[in-house]
Short mmCIF file of C-alpha atoms in Angstrom, two decimals:
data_model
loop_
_atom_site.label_atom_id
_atom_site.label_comp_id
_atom_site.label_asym_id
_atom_site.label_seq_id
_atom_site.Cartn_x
_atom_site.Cartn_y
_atom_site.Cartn_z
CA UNK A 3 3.93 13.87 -8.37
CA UNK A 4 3.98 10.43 -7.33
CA UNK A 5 4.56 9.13 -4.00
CA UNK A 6 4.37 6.39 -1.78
CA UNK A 7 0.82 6.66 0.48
CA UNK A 8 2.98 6.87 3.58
CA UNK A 9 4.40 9.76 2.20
CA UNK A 10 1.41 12.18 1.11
CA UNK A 11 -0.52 14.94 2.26
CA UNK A 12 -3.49 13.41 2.36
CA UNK A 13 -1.49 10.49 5.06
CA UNK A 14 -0.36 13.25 6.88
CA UNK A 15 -3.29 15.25 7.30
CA UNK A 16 -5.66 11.99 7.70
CA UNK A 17 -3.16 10.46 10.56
CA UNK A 18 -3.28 14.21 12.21
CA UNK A 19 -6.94 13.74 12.28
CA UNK A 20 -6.94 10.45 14.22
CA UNK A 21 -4.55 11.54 16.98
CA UNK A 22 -1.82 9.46 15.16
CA UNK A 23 1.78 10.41 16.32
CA UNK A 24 3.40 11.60 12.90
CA UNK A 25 5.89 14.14 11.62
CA UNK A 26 7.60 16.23 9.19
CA UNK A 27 11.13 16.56 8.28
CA UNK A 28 12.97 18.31 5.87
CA UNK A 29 16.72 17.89 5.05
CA UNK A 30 19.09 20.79 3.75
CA UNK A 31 19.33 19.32 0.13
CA UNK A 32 15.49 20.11 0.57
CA UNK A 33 13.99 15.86 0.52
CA UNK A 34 11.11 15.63 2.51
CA UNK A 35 9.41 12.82 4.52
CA UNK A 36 6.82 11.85 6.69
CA UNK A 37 7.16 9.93 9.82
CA UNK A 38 5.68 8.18 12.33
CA UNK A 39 6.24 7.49 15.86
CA UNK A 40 6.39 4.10 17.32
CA UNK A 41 6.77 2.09 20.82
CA UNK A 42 8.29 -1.46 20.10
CA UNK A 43 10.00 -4.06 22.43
CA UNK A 44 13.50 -3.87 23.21
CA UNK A 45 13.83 -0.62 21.47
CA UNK A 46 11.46 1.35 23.13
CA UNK A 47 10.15 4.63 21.39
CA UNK A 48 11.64 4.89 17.95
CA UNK A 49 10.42 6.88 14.63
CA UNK A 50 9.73 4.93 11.68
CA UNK A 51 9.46 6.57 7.82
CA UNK A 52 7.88 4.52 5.68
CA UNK A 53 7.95 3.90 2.30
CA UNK A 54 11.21 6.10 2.71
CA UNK A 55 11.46 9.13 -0.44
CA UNK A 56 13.88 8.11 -2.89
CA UNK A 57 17.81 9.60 -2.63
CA UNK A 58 20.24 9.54 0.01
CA UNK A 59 21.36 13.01 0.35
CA UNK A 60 18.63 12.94 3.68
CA UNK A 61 19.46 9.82 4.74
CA UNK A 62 22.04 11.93 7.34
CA UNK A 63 19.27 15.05 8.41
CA UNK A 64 17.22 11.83 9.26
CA UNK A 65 18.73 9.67 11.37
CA UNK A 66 19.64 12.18 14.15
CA UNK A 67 20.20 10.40 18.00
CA UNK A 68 17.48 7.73 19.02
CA UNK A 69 16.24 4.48 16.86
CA UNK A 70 14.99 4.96 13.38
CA UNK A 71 13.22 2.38 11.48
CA UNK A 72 13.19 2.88 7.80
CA UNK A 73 11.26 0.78 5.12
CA UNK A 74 13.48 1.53 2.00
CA UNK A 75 11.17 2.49 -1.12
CA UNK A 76 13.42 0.68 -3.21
CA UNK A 77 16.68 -1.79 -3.16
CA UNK A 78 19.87 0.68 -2.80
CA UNK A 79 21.53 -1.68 0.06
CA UNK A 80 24.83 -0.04 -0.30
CA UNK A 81 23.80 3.69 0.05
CA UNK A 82 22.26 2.71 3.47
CA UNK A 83 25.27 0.71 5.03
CA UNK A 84 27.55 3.53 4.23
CA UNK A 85 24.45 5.81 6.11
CA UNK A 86 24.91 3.64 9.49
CA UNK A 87 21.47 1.90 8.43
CA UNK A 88 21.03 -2.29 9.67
CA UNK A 89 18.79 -4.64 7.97
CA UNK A 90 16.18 -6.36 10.12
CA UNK A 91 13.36 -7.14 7.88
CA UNK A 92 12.88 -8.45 4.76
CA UNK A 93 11.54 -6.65 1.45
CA UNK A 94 8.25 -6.81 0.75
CA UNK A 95 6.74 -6.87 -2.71
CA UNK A 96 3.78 -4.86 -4.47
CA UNK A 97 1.71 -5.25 -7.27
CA UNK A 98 1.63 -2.00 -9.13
CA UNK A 99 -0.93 -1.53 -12.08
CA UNK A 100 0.41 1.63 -14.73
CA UNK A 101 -3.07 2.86 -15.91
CA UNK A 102 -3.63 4.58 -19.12
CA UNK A 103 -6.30 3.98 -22.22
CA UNK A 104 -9.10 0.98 -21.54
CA UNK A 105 -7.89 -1.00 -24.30
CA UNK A 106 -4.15 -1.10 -23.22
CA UNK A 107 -5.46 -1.97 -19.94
CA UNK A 108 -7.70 -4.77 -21.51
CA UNK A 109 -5.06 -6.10 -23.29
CA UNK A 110 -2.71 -6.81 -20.02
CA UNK A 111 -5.38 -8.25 -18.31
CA UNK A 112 -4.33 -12.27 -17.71
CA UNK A 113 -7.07 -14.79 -19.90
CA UNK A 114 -8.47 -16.27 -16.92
CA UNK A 115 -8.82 -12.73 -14.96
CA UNK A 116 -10.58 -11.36 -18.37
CA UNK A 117 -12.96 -14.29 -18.70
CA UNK A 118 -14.13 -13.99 -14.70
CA UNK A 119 -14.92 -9.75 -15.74
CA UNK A 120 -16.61 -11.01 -18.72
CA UNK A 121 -18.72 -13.83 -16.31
CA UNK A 122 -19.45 -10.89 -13.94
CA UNK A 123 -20.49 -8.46 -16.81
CA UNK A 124 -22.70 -11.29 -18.25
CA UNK A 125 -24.52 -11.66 -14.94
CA UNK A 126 -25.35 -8.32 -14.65
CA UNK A 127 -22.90 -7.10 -12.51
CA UNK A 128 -22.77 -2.98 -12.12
CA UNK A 129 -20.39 -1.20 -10.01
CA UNK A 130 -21.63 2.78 -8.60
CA UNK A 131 -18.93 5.07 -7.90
CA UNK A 132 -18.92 8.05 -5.16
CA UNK A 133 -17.34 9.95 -2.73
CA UNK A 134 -16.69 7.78 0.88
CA UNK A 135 -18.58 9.57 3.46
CA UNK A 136 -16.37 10.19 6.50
CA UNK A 137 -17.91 7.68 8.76
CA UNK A 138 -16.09 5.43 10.57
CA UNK A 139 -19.13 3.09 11.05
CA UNK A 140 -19.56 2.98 6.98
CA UNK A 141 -21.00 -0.62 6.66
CA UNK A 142 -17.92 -1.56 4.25
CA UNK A 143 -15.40 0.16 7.04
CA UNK A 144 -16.94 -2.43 9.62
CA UNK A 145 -17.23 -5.51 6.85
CA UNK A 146 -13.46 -5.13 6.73
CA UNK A 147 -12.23 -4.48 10.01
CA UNK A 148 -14.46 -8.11 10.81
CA UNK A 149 -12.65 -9.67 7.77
CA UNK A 150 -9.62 -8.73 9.23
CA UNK A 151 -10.37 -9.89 12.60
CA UNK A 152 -11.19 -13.32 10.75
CA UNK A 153 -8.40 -13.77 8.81
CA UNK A 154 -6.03 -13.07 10.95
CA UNK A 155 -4.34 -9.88 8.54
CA UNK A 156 -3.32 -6.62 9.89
CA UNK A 157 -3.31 -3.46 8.30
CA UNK A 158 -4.24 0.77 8.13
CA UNK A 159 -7.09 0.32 10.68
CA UNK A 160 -10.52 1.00 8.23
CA UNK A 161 -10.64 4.57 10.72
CA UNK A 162 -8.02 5.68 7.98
CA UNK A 163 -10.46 5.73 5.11
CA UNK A 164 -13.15 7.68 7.12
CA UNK A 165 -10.32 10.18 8.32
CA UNK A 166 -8.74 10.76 4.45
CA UNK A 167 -12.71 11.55 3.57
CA UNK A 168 -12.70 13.69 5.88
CA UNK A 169 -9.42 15.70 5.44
CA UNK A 170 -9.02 15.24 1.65
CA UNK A 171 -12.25 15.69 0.29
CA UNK A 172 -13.26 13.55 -3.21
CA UNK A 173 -9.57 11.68 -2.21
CA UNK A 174 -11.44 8.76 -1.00
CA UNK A 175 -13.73 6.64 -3.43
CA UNK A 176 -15.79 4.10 -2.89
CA UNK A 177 -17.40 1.44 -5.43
CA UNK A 178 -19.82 -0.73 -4.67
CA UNK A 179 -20.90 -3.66 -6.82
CA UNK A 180 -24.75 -4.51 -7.07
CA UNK A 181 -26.46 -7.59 -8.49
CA UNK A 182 -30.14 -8.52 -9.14
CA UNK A 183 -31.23 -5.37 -6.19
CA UNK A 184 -28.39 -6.72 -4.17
CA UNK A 185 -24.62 -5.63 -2.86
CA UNK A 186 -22.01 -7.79 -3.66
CA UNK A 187 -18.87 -6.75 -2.82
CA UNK A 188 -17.02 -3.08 -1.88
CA UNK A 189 -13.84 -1.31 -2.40
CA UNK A 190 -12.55 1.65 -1.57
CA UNK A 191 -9.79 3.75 -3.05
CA UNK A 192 -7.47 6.60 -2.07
CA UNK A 193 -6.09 9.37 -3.68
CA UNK A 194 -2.82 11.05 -3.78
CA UNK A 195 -0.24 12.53 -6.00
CA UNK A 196 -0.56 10.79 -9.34
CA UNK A 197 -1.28 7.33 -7.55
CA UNK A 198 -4.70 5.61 -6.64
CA UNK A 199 -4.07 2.82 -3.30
CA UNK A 200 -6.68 0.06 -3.52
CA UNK A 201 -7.10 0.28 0.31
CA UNK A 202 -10.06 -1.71 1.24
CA UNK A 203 -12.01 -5.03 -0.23
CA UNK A 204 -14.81 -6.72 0.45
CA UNK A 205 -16.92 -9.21 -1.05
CA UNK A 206 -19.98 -10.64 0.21
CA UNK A 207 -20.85 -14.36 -0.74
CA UNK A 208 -22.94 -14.04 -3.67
CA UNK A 209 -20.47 -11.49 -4.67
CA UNK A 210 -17.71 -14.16 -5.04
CA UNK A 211 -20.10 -16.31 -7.11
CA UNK A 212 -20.50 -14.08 -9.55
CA UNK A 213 -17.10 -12.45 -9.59
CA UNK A 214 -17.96 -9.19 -8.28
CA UNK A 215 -14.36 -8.26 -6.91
CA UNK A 216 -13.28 -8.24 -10.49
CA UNK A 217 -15.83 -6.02 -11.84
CA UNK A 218 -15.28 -3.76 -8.81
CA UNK A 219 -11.78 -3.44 -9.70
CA UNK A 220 -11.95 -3.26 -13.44
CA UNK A 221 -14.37 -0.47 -12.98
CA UNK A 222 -12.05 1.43 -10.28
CA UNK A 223 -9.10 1.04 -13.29
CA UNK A 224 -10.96 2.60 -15.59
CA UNK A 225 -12.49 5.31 -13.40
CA UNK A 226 -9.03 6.15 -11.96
CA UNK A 227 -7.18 6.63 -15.37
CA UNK A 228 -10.13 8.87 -16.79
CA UNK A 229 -9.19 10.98 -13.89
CA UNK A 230 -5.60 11.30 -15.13
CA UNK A 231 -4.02 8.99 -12.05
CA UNK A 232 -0.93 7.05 -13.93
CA UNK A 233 -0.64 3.97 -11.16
CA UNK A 234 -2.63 1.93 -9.22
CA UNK A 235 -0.98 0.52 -6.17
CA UNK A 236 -2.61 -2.93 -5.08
CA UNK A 237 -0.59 -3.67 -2.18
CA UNK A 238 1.89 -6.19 -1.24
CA UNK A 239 1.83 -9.96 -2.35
CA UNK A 240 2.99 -13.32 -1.09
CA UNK A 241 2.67 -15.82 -4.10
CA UNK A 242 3.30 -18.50 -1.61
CA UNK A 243 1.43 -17.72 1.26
CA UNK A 244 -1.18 -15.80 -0.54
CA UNK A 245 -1.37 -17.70 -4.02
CA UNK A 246 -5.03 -16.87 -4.53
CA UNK A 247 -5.13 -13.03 -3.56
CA UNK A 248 -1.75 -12.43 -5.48
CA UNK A 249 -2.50 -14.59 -8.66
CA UNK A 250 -5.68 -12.00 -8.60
CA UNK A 251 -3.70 -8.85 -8.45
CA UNK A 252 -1.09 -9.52 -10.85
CA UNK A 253 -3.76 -11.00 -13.12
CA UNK A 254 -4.86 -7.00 -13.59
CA UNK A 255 -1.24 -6.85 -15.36
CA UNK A 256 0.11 -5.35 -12.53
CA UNK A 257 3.94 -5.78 -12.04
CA UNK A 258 5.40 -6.94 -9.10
CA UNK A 259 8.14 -4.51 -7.79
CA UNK A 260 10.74 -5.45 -4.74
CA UNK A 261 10.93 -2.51 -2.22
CA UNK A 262 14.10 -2.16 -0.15
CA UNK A 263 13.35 -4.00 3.22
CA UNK A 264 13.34 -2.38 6.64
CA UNK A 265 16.28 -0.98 7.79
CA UNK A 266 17.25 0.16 11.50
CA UNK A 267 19.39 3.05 12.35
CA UNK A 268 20.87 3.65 15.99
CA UNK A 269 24.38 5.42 17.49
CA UNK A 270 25.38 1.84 19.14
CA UNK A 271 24.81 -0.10 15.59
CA UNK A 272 25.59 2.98 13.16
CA UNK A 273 29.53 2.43 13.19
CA UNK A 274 29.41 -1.55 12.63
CA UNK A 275 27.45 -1.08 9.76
CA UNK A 276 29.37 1.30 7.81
CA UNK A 277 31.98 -1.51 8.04
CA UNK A 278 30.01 -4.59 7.38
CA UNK A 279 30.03 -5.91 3.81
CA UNK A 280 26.77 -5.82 1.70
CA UNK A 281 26.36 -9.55 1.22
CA UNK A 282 25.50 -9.65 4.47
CA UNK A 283 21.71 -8.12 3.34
CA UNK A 284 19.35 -10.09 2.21
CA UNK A 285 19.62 -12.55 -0.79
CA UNK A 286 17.05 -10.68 -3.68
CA UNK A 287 15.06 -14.06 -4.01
CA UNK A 288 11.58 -14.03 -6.06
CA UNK A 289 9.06 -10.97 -6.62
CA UNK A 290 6.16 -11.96 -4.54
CA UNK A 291 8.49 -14.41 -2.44
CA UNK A 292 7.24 -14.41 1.50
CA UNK A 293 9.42 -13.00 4.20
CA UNK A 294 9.20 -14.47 7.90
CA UNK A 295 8.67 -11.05 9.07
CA UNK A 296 7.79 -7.25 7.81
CA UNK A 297 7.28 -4.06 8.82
CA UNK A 298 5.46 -1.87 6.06
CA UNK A 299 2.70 0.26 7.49
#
């Protein structure tokens, strides 16, 4: 079964680990969902289900009294004015790679992505694979949480990653590209369902010389659909914003897909919205377009 990251076992059981605030529900049609909880400003404490399981015969069991945030796994405006639900955030977009045989996967990759493999693979580029040890001080756990500190990004705090090693065990992979006795660049990948998350990358400067990252991640393709995984979820992208990072995910062959926005559900707001019209969401605009604001961990 395929589903979201938010929405596994292995989220649940890794977010239990670190003290994180999360939850199950069940509805009576039997749908169930993970969710979080949250403190924000001007709402106060509010519950948040991300990545949101597809249907809207829950939609009701959900939002019970207090403020629910919900980031819609897909567009289905309609369904969620009719639930009392208010758009507040824009849809993001991901880049989502179908695996399957090497040469199929070869043959999507973009000419100027397939020449920088072939440069890396020239130069002697290898790529290990293993199991992530559950260490939060793991060299590439630190190498990120700096990167992100430097480039200004936020995202799953690198603790995740030690925490789904530690809960879900194999469920966390890490490959590590090595040149001339050297590391060049690290990745690590988690597990669940039928879907692989490319969760954390990190290449060192001699690493983007050669092209490491896209030996890393050609290596992780092929590892992931040997192991029967059908989909390999690169995360979001922002062709404007992020030209460069995005132009190198879809350049896998990965397809950009729209996901449904973030949506807010509370007893004040709930009756307006069943009686708002649905132009009044947001216009569906590019894949990979950037929105002013988002909510999607």
């Amino acid at each position: 079964m395929s589903r979201a990251l938010q929405q596994s076992d292995e989220f649940f059981h890794a977010a239990r680990a670190l003290g994180w605030p999360v939850e199950r529900g069940r509805a009576p049609c039997g749908t169930c969902w993970i969710e979080q909880r949250r403190r924000l400003p001007l709402f106060g404490p509010v519950r948040l289900i991300s990545r949101a399981p597809a249907g809207t015969g829950w939609l009701a069991a959900a939002a019970r009294p207090g403020p629910l945030l919900l980031n819609a796994e897909e567009g289905r405006d309609a369904d969620l004015w009719r639930a009392g639900f208010w758009p507040i955030l824009t849809p993001a977009t991901l880049a989502t790679l179908p695996l399957g045989p090497e040469a199929q996967m070869r043959a999507r990759l973009r000419q100027k992505w397939r020449n920088r493999l072939n440069a890396a693979q020239r130069a002697g580029v290898t790529v290990k694979a293993s199991a992530l040890p559950a260490d939060p001080r793991h060299w590439l756990l630190a190498a990120e949480a700096e990167q992100a500190q430097r480039r200004g990004y936020r995202g799953w705090p690198a603790s995740l990653c030690a925490a789904w090693a530690e809960t879900s065990a194999g469920a966390a992979r890490l490959f590590v590209a090595h040149g001339e006795g050297a590391t060049l660049a690290g990745a690590v990948v988690l597990l669940h369902g039928s879907t692989a998350t490319w969760q954390v990358a990190v290449s060192l400067p001699e690493g983007r010389r050669t092209h490491a990252m896209n030996a890393l991640l050609w290596e992780a393709m092929c590892w992931a659909a040997e192991q029967g995984y059908d989909r390999l979820d690169l995360g979001t992208i922002e062709t404007k914003t992020a030209g460069g990072l995005a132009a190198f995910k879809l350049g896998t062959g990965a397809e950009p897909v729209r996901l449904g926005g973030t949506w807010l559900h509370h007893p004040v707001l709930a009756p307006m919205a069943r009686r708002a019209p649905p132009a009044w969401a947001w216009p569906q605009g590019e894949p990979g377009s950037p929105a002013p604001a988002r909510l999607t961990r």
